[in-house]
XYZ file of C-alpha atoms in Angstrom:
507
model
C 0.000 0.000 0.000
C 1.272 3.701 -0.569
C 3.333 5.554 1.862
C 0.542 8.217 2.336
C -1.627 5.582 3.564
C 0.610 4.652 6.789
C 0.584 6.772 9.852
C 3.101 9.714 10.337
C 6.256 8.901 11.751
C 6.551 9.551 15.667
C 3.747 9.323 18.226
C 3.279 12.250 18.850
C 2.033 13.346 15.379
C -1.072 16.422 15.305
C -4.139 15.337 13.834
C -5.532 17.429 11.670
C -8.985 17.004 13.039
C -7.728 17.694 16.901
C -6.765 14.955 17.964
C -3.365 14.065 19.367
C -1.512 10.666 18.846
C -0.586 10.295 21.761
C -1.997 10.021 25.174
C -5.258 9.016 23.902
C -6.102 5.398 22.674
C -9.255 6.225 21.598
C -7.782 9.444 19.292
C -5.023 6.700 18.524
C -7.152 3.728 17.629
C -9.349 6.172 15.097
C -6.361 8.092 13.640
C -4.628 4.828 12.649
C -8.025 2.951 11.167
C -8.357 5.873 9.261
C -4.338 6.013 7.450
C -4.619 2.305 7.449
C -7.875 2.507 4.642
C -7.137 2.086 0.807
C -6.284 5.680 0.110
C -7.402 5.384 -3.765
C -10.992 3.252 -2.494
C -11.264 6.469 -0.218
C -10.125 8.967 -2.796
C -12.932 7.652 -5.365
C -15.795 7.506 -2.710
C -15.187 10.714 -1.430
C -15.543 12.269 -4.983
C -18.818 10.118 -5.376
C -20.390 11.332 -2.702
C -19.832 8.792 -0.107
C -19.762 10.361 3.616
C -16.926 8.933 5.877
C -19.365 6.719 7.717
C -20.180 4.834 4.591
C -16.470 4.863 3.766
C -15.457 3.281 7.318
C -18.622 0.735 6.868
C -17.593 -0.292 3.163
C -13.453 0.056 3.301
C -12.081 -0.506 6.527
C -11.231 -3.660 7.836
C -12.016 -2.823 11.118
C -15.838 -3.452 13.066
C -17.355 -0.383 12.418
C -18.211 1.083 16.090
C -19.419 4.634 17.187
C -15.068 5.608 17.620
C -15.077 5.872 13.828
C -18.117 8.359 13.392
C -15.372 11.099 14.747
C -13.801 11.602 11.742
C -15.167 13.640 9.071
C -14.495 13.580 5.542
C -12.628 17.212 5.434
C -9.860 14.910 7.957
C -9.932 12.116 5.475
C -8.899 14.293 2.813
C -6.607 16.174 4.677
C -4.964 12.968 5.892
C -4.924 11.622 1.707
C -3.834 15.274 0.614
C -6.288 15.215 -1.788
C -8.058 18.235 -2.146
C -8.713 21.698 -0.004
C -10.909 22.405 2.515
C -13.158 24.409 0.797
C -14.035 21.727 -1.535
C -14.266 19.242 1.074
C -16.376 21.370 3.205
C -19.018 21.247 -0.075
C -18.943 17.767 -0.497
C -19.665 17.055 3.397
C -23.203 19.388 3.106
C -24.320 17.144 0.740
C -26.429 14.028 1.069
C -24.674 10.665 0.660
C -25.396 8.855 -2.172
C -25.368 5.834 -0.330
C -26.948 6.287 3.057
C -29.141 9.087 1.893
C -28.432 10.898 5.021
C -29.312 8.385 7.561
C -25.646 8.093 9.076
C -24.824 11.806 8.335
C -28.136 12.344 11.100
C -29.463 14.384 8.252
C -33.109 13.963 7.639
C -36.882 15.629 7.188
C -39.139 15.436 9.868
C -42.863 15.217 9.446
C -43.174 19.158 8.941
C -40.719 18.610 5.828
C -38.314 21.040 7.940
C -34.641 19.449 7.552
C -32.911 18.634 10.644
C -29.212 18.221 10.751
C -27.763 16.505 14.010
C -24.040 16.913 15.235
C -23.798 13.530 16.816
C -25.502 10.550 18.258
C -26.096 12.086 21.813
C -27.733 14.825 19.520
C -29.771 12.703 17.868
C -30.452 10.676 20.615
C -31.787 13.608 22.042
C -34.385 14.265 19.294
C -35.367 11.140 19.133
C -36.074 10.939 22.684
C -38.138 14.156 21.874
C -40.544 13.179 20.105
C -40.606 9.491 22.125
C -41.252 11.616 25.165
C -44.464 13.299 23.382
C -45.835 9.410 23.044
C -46.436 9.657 27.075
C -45.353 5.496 27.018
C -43.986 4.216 30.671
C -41.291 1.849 30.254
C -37.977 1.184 31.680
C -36.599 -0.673 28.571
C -37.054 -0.227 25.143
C -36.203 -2.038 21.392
C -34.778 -0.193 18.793
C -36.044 -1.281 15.090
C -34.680 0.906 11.698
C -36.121 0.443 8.569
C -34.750 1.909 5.512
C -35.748 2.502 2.045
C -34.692 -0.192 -1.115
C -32.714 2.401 -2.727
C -29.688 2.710 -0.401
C -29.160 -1.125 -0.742
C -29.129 -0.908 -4.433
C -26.684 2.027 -4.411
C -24.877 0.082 -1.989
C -24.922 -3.003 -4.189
C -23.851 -0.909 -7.243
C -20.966 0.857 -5.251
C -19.731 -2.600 -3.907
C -19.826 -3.420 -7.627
C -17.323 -0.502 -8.988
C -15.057 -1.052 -5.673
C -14.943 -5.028 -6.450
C -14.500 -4.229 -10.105
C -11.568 -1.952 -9.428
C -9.962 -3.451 -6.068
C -10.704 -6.943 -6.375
C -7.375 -8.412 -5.069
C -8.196 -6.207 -1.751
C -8.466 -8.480 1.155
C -11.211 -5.824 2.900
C -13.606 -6.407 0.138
C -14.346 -9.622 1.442
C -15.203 -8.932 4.545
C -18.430 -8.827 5.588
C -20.152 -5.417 5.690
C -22.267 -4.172 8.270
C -25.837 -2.377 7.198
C -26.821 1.067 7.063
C -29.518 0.705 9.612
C -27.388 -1.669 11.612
C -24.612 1.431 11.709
C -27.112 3.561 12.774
C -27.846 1.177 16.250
C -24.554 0.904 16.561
C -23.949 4.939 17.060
C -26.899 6.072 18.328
C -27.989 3.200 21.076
C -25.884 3.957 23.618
C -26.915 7.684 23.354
C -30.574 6.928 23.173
C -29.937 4.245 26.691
C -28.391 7.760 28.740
C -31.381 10.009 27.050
C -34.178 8.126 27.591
C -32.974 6.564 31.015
C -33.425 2.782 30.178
C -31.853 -0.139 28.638
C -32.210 -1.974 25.315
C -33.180 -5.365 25.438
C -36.042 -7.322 23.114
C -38.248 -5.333 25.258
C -42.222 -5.500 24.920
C -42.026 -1.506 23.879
C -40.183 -0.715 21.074
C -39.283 2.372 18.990
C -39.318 2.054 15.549
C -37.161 4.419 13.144
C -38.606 4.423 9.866
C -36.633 6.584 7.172
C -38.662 6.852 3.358
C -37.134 8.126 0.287
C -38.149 11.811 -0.308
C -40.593 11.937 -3.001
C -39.497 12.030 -6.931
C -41.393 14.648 -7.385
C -39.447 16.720 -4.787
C -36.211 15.773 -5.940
C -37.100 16.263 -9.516
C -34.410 13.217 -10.543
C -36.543 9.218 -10.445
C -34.755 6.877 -11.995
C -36.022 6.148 -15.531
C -37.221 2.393 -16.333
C -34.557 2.637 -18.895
C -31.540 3.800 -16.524
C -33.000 1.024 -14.432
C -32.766 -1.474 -16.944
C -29.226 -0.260 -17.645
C -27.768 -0.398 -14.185
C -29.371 -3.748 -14.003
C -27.750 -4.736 -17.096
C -24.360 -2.880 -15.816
C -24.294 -5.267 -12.231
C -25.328 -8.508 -14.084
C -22.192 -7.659 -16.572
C -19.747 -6.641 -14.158
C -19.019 -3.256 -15.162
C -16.552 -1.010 -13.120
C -17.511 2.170 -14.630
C -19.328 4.195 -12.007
C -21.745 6.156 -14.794
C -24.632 8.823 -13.867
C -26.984 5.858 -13.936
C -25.025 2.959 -11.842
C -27.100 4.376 -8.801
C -30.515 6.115 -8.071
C -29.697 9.774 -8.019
C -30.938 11.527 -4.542
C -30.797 14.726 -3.216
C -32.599 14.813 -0.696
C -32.158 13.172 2.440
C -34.622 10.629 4.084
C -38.143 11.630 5.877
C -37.854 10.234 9.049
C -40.653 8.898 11.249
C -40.813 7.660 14.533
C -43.457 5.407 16.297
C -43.983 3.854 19.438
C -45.203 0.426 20.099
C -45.912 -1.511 23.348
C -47.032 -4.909 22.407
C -50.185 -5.835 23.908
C -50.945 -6.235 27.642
C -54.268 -8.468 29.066
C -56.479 -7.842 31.902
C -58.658 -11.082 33.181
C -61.632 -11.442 35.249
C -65.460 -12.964 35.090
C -68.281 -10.847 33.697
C -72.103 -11.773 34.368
C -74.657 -10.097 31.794
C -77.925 -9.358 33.883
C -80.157 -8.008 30.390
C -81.634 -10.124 27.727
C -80.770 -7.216 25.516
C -77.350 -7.151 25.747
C -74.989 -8.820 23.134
C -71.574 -10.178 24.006
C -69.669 -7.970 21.399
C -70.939 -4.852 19.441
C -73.666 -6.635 16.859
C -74.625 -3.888 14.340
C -77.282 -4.911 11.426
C -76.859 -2.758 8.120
C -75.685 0.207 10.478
C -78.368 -0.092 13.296
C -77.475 -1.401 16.398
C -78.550 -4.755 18.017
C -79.340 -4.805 21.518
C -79.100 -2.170 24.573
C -75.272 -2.572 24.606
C -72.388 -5.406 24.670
C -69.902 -6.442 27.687
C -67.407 -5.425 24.741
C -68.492 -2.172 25.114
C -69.136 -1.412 28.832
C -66.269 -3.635 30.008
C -62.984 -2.586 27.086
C -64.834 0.628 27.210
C -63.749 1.156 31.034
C -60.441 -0.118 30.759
C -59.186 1.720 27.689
C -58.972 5.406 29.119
C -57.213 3.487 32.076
C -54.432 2.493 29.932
C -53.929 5.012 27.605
C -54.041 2.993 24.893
C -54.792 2.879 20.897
C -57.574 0.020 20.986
C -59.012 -2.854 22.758
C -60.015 -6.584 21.582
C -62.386 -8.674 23.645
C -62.097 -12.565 24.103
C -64.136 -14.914 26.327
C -64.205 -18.058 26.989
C -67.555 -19.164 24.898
C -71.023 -16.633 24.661
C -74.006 -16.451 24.894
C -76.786 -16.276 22.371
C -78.744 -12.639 21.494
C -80.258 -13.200 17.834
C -83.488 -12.770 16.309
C -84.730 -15.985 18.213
C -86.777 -15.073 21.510
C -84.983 -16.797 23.475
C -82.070 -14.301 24.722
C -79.223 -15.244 27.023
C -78.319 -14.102 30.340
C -74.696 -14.627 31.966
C -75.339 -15.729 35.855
C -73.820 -17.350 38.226
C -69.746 -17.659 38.435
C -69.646 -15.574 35.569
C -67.664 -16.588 32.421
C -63.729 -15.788 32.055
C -62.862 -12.895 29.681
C -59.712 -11.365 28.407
C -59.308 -7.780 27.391
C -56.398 -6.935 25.189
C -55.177 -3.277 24.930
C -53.078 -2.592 22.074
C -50.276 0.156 22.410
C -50.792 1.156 26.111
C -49.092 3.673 27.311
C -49.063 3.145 31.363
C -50.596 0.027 33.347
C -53.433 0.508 35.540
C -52.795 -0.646 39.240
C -54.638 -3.324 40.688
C -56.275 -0.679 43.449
C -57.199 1.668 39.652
C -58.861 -1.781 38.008
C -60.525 -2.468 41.750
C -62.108 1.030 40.974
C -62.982 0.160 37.352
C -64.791 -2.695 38.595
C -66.630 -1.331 41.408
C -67.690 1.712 38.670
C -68.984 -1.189 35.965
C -71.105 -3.038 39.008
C -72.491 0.131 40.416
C -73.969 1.655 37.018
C -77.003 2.732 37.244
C -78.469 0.297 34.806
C -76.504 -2.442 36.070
C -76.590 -4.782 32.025
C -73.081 -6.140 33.109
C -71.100 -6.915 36.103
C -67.735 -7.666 36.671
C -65.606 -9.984 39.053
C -61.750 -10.770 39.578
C -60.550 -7.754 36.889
C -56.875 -8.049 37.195
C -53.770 -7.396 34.785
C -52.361 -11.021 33.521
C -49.080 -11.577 31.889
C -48.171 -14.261 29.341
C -50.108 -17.291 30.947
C -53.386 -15.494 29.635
C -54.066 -17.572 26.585
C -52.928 -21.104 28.396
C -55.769 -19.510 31.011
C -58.249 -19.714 27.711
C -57.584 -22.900 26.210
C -56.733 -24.872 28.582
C -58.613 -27.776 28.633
C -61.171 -26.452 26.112
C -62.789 -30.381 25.797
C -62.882 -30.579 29.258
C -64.659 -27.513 30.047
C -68.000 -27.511 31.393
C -70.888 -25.177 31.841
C -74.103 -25.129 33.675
C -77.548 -23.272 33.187
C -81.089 -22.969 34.362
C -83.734 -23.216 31.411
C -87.333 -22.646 31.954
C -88.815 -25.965 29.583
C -92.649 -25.953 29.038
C -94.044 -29.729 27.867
C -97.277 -30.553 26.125
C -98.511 -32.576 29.089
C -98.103 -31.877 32.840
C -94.642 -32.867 34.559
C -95.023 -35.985 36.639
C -92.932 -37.295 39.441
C -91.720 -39.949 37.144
C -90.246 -37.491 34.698
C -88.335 -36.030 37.896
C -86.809 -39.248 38.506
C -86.228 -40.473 34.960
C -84.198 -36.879 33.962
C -81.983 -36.867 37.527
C -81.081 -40.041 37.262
C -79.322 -39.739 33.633
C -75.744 -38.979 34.292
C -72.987 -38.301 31.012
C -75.360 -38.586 28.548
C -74.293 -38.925 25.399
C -75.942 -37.053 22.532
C -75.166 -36.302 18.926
C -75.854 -32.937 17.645
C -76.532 -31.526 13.654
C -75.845 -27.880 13.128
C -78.376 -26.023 14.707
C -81.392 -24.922 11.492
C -81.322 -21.340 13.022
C -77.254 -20.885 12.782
C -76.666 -23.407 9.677
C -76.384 -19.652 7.570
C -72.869 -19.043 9.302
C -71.835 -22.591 10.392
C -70.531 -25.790 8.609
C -73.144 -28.407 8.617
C -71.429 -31.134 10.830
C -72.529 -33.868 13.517
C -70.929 -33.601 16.783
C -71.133 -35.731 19.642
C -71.640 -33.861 23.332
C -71.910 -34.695 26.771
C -74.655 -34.193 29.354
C -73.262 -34.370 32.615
C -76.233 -34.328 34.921
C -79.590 -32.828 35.045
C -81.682 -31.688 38.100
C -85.294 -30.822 37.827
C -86.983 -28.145 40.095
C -90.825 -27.727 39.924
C -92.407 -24.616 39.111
C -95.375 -23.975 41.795
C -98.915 -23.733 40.461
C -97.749 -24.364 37.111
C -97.910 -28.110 35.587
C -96.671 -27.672 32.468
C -93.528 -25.720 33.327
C -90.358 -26.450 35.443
C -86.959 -25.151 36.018
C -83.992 -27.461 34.452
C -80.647 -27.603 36.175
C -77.597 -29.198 34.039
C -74.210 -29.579 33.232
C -72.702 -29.999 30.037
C -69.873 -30.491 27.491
C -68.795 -27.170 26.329
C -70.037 -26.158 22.740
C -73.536 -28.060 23.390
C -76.960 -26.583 21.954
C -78.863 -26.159 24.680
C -82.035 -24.695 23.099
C -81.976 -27.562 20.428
C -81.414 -30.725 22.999
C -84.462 -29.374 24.778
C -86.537 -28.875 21.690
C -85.234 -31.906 19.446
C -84.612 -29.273 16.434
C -87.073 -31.272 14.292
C -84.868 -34.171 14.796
C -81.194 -33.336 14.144
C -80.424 -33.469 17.899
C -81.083 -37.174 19.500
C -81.975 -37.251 21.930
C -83.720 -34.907 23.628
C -85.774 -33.397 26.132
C -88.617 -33.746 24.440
C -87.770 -37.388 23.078
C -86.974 -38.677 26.548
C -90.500 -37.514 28.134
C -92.253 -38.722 24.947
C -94.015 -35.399 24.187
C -93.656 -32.051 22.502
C -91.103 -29.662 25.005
C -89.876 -25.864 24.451
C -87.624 -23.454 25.835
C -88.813 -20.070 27.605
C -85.600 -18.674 28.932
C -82.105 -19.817 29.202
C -79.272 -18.736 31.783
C -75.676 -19.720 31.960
C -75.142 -19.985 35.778
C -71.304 -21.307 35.416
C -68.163 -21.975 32.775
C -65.839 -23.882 34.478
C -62.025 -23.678 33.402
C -59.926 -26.619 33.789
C -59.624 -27.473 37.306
C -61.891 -24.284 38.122
């Protein structure tokens, strides 16, 4: 390699950029990674257009690390003697044609207003800005960067003139680190100080998210035909670095920043007291079903709690509000529900859901109740399905038959334990479901008389989960067997249905 690309003789040599030689490894370490570079690989990428961050990333044979980022291309040049600092100072304004500004901390914000950082602590600092203005709690965060395709093409097509040119070069083969994995490198440990947290695969992560100015703007998009000639240019190995060997740019990136905390759960066990209250919002050709939903009154109450962007509602199972007259209430135990809040930006404390839940059971209309509300980590989805064929639930139905109940019909339905039944899809839900034949379990029955009324009483039972209670009572003109009405030997109906307990697992 040339002379001029060794350091100067004794060690306590000026640099021209400040720094001494001597005294300082840091200073040291940089000043000699910089003479050791290929002085004619830095000579052409400086004339290209290529800041010095690029240059370290793509020439040096050295891990690129946040030391490097103190040199500037006016030092390089000085240190090559190539060129003056006037001309140098003009080249280092502009926008790299291979970063596009992302490692030079040159970019537009949302306002189109160009911001031009002096280092990573003062980027950090912007950054930590706007993060601040998202009002998120956390004490660690994830950085993502996502950049636009052009800067690996002009990457790929730089690579290509360097290779074409320097191809006995033992640095060309190493491995070269990414743009957007550069930009972690020098501005994470800046962003840990600013924002007073560490980096780790954190559930809340910040997301830097640079897109190519527009071509309109920059009044210079690549043709189809330059892009078919570059194309043409890397699949032939050409060295010559022409006007069209890269997408021309000059502006720098539009930078935007978001905030994301992945999704947090609260549990607990709701009980719907109205007949006229769905389980989750049910709108008909923009007209809504129903007095309200636990979606609603439940997610609705937790939401402003958390700060967050939206809610999503789960349960274990539901109960039926359609056009049927027979409407649904929840009783009992209540049944288990999950509400997840996406994008949260603090979590309530227990003693601030305690409220929430006392607010939802002391409404004036009191549709929906609440019990157990309580933030749940990870386990909350193992909590749903576990044991989903296991899982039983229990109601009270209000059966009328066509002849009066007799004591023998007491007997003969208590004493029929784990009955086994097969069930067709339902005729009133065969519009949304797959016609299929499933087999279900009745666990036990208990029957309570109804005074001064013969032809009605109250049925107790326990069942499978996913059985049709309204159609083993009713026989659904056959397709469930058997039934209610098929085991008393006359005609039997439903009046009202409850479900007085869902039982989880071993709950």
């Amino acid at each position: 390699m040339a002379d001029e690309t060794k350091p100067a003789s004794g060690d306590s040599a000026g640099l021209s950029n400040g720094l001494v030689s001597h005294g300082d490894h840091k200073s040291r370490r940089v000043y000699q990674a910089a003479r050791s570079l290929h002085s004619g690989a830095v000579k052409d990428l400086l004339s290209l257009g290529v800041c010095e961050r690029c240059i370290f990333r793509l020439v040096s044979v050295e891990a690129f690390d946040s030391d490097l980022s103190s040199v500037s291309a006016s030092t390089l040049r000085s240190w090559l003697e190539s060129g003056d600092e006037e001309a140098a100072s003009s080249e280092e304004s502009s926008c790299c044609i291979v970063c596009l500004g992302v490692l030079q901390f040159v970019f537009s914000d949302a306002k189109q207003t160009l911001v031009r950082s002096e280092c990573g602590s003062d980027y950090a600092a912007r950054v930590t800005d706007l993060v601040k203005e998202e009002g998120h709690e956390f004490d660690s965060f994830g950085l993502e960067v996502y950049v636009p395709a052009t800067i690996l093409e002009n990457e790929r097509a730089v690579l290509l003139y360097l290779k074409g040119k320097y191809n006995s070069e033992s640095w060309l083969q190493s491995e070269k680190i990414s743009v957007k994995d550069a930009l972690k490198v020098l501005v994470l440990d800046p962003l840990k100080v600013s924002l007073g947290a560490k980096s780790d695969s954190s559930s809340f992560q910040i997301r830097l998210t640079y897109s190519k100015a527009s071509d309109e703007a920059q009044g210079a998009s690549e043709t189809t035909r330059e892009r078919k000639k570059r194309k043409t240019d890397e699949e032939n190995g050409s060295t010559s670095m022409s006007e069209n060997s890269f997408e021309k740019v000059y502006e720098p990136c539009i930078l935007s920043i978001h905030c994301n905390k992945m999704p947090i759960f609260f549990s607990g066990r709701y009980f719907k007291y109205s007949r006229n209250v769905s389980q989750t919002r049910w709108i008909i050709d923009d007209e809504r079903m129903g007095e309200a939903s636990v979606e609603e009154l439940i997610g609705g109450n937790i939401l402003p709690a958390c700060l967050g962007d939206s809610y999503k509602f789960h349960a274990a199972g539901r109960e039926d509000i359609d056009s049927s007259i027979i409407q649904v209430r929840m009783l009992g135990s209540g049944r288990p529900f999950l509400i997840e809040v996406q994008n949260s930006r603090k979590c309530p404390s227990q003693q601030s859901l305690t409220e929430i839940e006392e607010k939802i059971n002391k409404s004036e209309k009191k549709l929906v109740g609440v019990k157990d509300l309580k933030f749940i980590g990870s386990q909350c989805w193992a909590m749903m399905r576990e044991g989903e064929a296991e899982k039983q639930k229990q109601y009270a139905a209000i059966v009328w038959i066509a002849r009066p109940v007799e004591e023998k019909d007491i007997d003969s339905i208590s004493s029929l334990k784990e009955l086994k039944i097969l069930q067709k899809t339902p005729v009133r839900v065969l519009h949304r479901r797959s016609p299929l034949e499933r087999e279900r379990t009745i666990h036990w029955m208990k029957v309570e008389k109804i005074k001064g009324s013969s032809h009605y009483f109250l049925l107790h039972l326990c069942t499978q989960a996913g059985t049709y209670i309204k159609e083993f009572v009713h026989g659904d003109l056959g397709r469930t067997t058997p039934s209610m009405g098929s085991i008393l030997g006359c005609r039997a109906e439903i009046i009202q249905l409850d479900v007085t307990d869902v039982k989880m697992g071993d709950s």
